[in-house]
């Protein structure tokens, strides 16, 4: 059964929005005045993402991708699980970041050793006993 009561008169009128002290203060300042930005949280730094990635590589290598959890990785990195998601989006995103990091590290190591390998082969061919 529908109500026949008219609510149009009993609705509360919304009060005008109050400005925060920062908004009021900002409005009073001259145009072009510099505002102080709040300092960045230490957990939002790139070093935190590196710490999470390092912990994830350790967890993935020890327990495997399937058995590693965001919570265990966060605990190993000493951050919250939400911060892991903030930096990498998902467990799969974290895995991609770890894979890319490890691949780049291997490629750099191989590139650094490539010059030595070339020199070693040249020494072998120049040695009369080896030729």
PDB file of C-alpha atoms in Angstrom, residues 11-127:
ATOM      1  CA  UNK A  11      12.322  17.490   3.388  1.00  0.00           C
ATOM      2  CA  UNK A  12      15.294  19.086   5.017  1.00  0.00           C
ATOM      3  CA  UNK A  13      16.810  21.947   3.182  1.00  0.00           C
ATOM      4  CA  UNK A  14      20.485  21.422   2.595  1.00  0.00           C
ATOM      5  CA  UNK A  15      22.731  23.899   4.309  1.00  0.00           C
ATOM      6  CA  UNK A  16      25.303  25.700   2.207  1.00  0.00           C
ATOM      7  CA  UNK A  17      28.598  23.888   2.108  1.00  0.00           C
ATOM      8  CA  UNK A  18      31.186  25.136   4.540  1.00  0.00           C
ATOM      9  CA  UNK A  19      34.619  25.925   3.241  1.00  0.00           C
ATOM     10  CA  UNK A  20      37.558  24.337   4.970  1.00  0.00           C
ATOM     11  CA  UNK A  21      40.145  26.553   6.603  1.00  0.00           C
ATOM     12  CA  UNK A  22      42.577  25.774   3.753  1.00  0.00           C
ATOM     13  CA  UNK A  23      40.013  26.790   1.128  1.00  0.00           C
ATOM     14  CA  UNK A  24      39.151  29.995   2.973  1.00  0.00           C
ATOM     15  CA  UNK A  25      42.820  30.810   3.462  1.00  0.00           C
ATOM     16  CA  UNK A  26      43.593  30.018  -0.189  1.00  0.00           C
ATOM     17  CA  UNK A  27      40.853  32.367  -1.337  1.00  0.00           C
ATOM     18  CA  UNK A  28      42.290  35.194   0.744  1.00  0.00           C
ATOM     19  CA  UNK A  29      45.816  34.790  -0.658  1.00  0.00           C
ATOM     20  CA  UNK A  30      47.009  36.766  -3.610  1.00  0.00           C
ATOM     21  CA  UNK A  31      47.011  35.012  -6.989  1.00  0.00           C
ATOM     22  CA  UNK A  32      50.315  33.300  -7.752  1.00  0.00           C
ATOM     23  CA  UNK A  33      51.135  32.682  -4.097  1.00  0.00           C
ATOM     24  CA  UNK A  34      52.840  29.368  -3.600  1.00  0.00           C
ATOM     25  CA  UNK A  35      51.099  26.714  -1.576  1.00  0.00           C
ATOM     26  CA  UNK A  36      53.034  24.275   0.538  1.00  0.00           C
ATOM     27  CA  UNK A  37      52.482  20.736  -0.643  1.00  0.00           C
ATOM     28  CA  UNK A  38      52.177  18.094   2.025  1.00  0.00           C
ATOM     29  CA  UNK A  39      55.251  15.939   2.220  1.00  0.00           C
ATOM     30  CA  UNK A  40      55.006  12.614   0.458  1.00  0.00           C
ATOM     31  CA  UNK A  41      54.454   9.556   2.571  1.00  0.00           C
ATOM     32  CA  UNK A  42      57.573   7.408   2.868  1.00  0.00           C
ATOM     33  CA  UNK A  43      55.456   4.443   1.740  1.00  0.00           C
ATOM     34  CA  UNK A  44      54.694   6.137  -1.587  1.00  0.00           C
ATOM     35  CA  UNK A  45      58.350   6.384  -2.571  1.00  0.00           C
ATOM     36  CA  UNK A  46      59.972   4.422  -5.405  1.00  0.00           C
ATOM     37  CA  UNK A  47      62.139   2.715  -2.789  1.00  0.00           C
ATOM     38  CA  UNK A  48      58.996   1.163  -1.325  1.00  0.00           C
ATOM     39  CA  UNK A  49      58.056  -0.314  -4.703  1.00  0.00           C
ATOM     40  CA  UNK A  50      61.613  -1.716  -4.972  1.00  0.00           C
ATOM     41  CA  UNK A  51      61.309  -3.230  -1.494  1.00  0.00           C
ATOM     42  CA  UNK A  52      57.966  -4.816  -2.407  1.00  0.00           C
ATOM     43  CA  UNK A  53      59.359  -6.158  -5.689  1.00  0.00           C
ATOM     44  CA  UNK A  54      62.407  -7.646  -3.928  1.00  0.00           C
ATOM     45  CA  UNK A  55      60.181  -9.322  -1.335  1.00  0.00           C
ATOM     46  CA  UNK A  56      57.910 -10.643  -4.097  1.00  0.00           C
ATOM     47  CA  UNK A  57      60.825 -12.149  -6.019  1.00  0.00           C
ATOM     48  CA  UNK A  58      61.920 -13.907  -2.825  1.00  0.00           C
ATOM     49  CA  UNK A  59      58.381 -15.140  -2.106  1.00  0.00           C
ATOM     50  CA  UNK A  60      57.767 -16.287  -5.689  1.00  0.00           C
ATOM     51  CA  UNK A  61      61.081 -18.152  -5.820  1.00  0.00           C
ATOM     52  CA  UNK A  62      60.511 -19.797  -2.434  1.00  0.00           C
ATOM     53  CA  UNK A  63      56.802 -20.666  -2.593  1.00  0.00           C
ATOM     54  CA  UNK A  64      55.905 -20.272  -6.260  1.00  0.00           C
ATOM     55  CA  UNK A  65      53.512 -17.746  -7.767  1.00  0.00           C
ATOM     56  CA  UNK A  66      50.326 -19.650  -6.933  1.00  0.00           C
ATOM     57  CA  UNK A  67      51.095 -20.193  -3.239  1.00  0.00           C
ATOM     58  CA  UNK A  68      52.496 -16.703  -2.633  1.00  0.00           C
ATOM     59  CA  UNK A  69      49.916 -14.210  -1.433  1.00  0.00           C
ATOM     60  CA  UNK A  70      49.728 -10.436  -1.503  1.00  0.00           C
ATOM     61  CA  UNK A  71      49.516 -10.562   2.287  1.00  0.00           C
ATOM     62  CA  UNK A  72      52.706 -12.657   2.642  1.00  0.00           C
ATOM     63  CA  UNK A  73      54.581 -10.418   0.210  1.00  0.00           C
ATOM     64  CA  UNK A  74      53.402  -7.305   2.068  1.00  0.00           C
ATOM     65  CA  UNK A  75      54.481  -8.830   5.365  1.00  0.00           C
ATOM     66  CA  UNK A  76      57.932  -9.668   3.975  1.00  0.00           C
ATOM     67  CA  UNK A  77      58.275  -6.106   2.641  1.00  0.00           C
ATOM     68  CA  UNK A  78      56.925  -4.659   5.923  1.00  0.00           C
ATOM     69  CA  UNK A  79      54.101  -2.762   4.187  1.00  0.00           C
ATOM     70  CA  UNK A  80      50.328  -3.110   4.034  1.00  0.00           C
ATOM     71  CA  UNK A  81      48.662  -5.319   1.394  1.00  0.00           C
ATOM     72  CA  UNK A  82      46.866  -2.223   0.112  1.00  0.00           C
ATOM     73  CA  UNK A  83      50.209  -0.572  -0.609  1.00  0.00           C
ATOM     74  CA  UNK A  84      51.254  -3.560  -2.737  1.00  0.00           C
ATOM     75  CA  UNK A  85      48.058  -3.138  -4.771  1.00  0.00           C
ATOM     76  CA  UNK A  86      48.604   0.634  -4.908  1.00  0.00           C
ATOM     77  CA  UNK A  87      52.032   0.199  -6.508  1.00  0.00           C
ATOM     78  CA  UNK A  88      51.374  -2.790  -8.786  1.00  0.00           C
ATOM     79  CA  UNK A  89      47.606  -2.980  -9.295  1.00  0.00           C
ATOM     80  CA  UNK A  90      47.285  -6.734  -8.744  1.00  0.00           C
ATOM     81  CA  UNK A  91      49.257  -9.870  -8.017  1.00  0.00           C
ATOM     82  CA  UNK A  92      49.592 -10.407 -11.763  1.00  0.00           C
ATOM     83  CA  UNK A  93      50.887  -6.842 -12.176  1.00  0.00           C
ATOM     84  CA  UNK A  94      53.444  -7.510  -9.449  1.00  0.00           C
ATOM     85  CA  UNK A  95      54.507 -10.716 -11.190  1.00  0.00           C
ATOM     86  CA  UNK A  96      54.968  -8.823 -14.478  1.00  0.00           C
ATOM     87  CA  UNK A  97      57.116  -6.212 -12.716  1.00  0.00           C
ATOM     88  CA  UNK A  98      59.210  -8.975 -11.110  1.00  0.00           C
ATOM     89  CA  UNK A  99      59.611 -10.827 -14.420  1.00  0.00           C
ATOM     90  CA  UNK A 100      60.704  -7.646 -16.206  1.00  0.00           C
ATOM     91  CA  UNK A 101      63.185  -6.799 -13.446  1.00  0.00           C
ATOM     92  CA  UNK A 102      64.753 -10.278 -13.438  1.00  0.00           C
ATOM     93  CA  UNK A 103      64.877 -10.384 -17.246  1.00  0.00           C
ATOM     94  CA  UNK A 104      66.627  -6.989 -17.360  1.00  0.00           C
ATOM     95  CA  UNK A 105      69.131  -8.084 -14.679  1.00  0.00           C
ATOM     96  CA  UNK A 106      69.970 -11.257 -16.628  1.00  0.00           C
ATOM     97  CA  UNK A 107      70.286  -9.327 -19.896  1.00  0.00           C
ATOM     98  CA  UNK A 108      72.638  -6.799 -18.281  1.00  0.00           C
ATOM     99  CA  UNK A 109      74.788  -9.570 -16.790  1.00  0.00           C
ATOM    100  CA  UNK A 110      74.988 -11.340 -20.146  1.00  0.00           C
ATOM    101  CA  UNK A 111      75.884  -8.104 -21.917  1.00  0.00           C
ATOM    102  CA  UNK A 112      78.637  -7.414 -19.386  1.00  0.00           C
ATOM    103  CA  UNK A 113      80.060 -10.914 -19.930  1.00  0.00           C
ATOM    104  CA  UNK A 114      79.715 -10.798 -23.730  1.00  0.00           C
ATOM    105  CA  UNK A 115      82.876  -8.726 -24.093  1.00  0.00           C
ATOM    106  CA  UNK A 116      84.819 -11.219 -21.989  1.00  0.00           C
ATOM    107  CA  UNK A 117      83.479 -14.141 -24.028  1.00  0.00           C
ATOM    108  CA  UNK A 118      84.625 -12.468 -27.244  1.00  0.00           C
ATOM    109  CA  UNK A 119      88.094 -11.905 -25.792  1.00  0.00           C
ATOM    110  CA  UNK A 120      88.266 -15.498 -24.536  1.00  0.00           C
ATOM    111  CA  UNK A 121      87.406 -16.873 -27.974  1.00  0.00           C
ATOM    112  CA  UNK A 122      90.011 -14.622 -29.587  1.00  0.00           C
ATOM    113  CA  UNK A 123      92.647 -15.873 -27.104  1.00  0.00           C
ATOM    114  CA  UNK A 124      91.746 -19.486 -27.877  1.00  0.00           C
ATOM    115  CA  UNK A 125      92.112 -18.964 -31.640  1.00  0.00           C
ATOM    116  CA  UNK A 126      95.399 -17.107 -31.216  1.00  0.00           C
ATOM    117  CA  UNK A 127      96.917 -19.893 -29.088  1.00  0.00           C
TER     118      UNK A 127
END
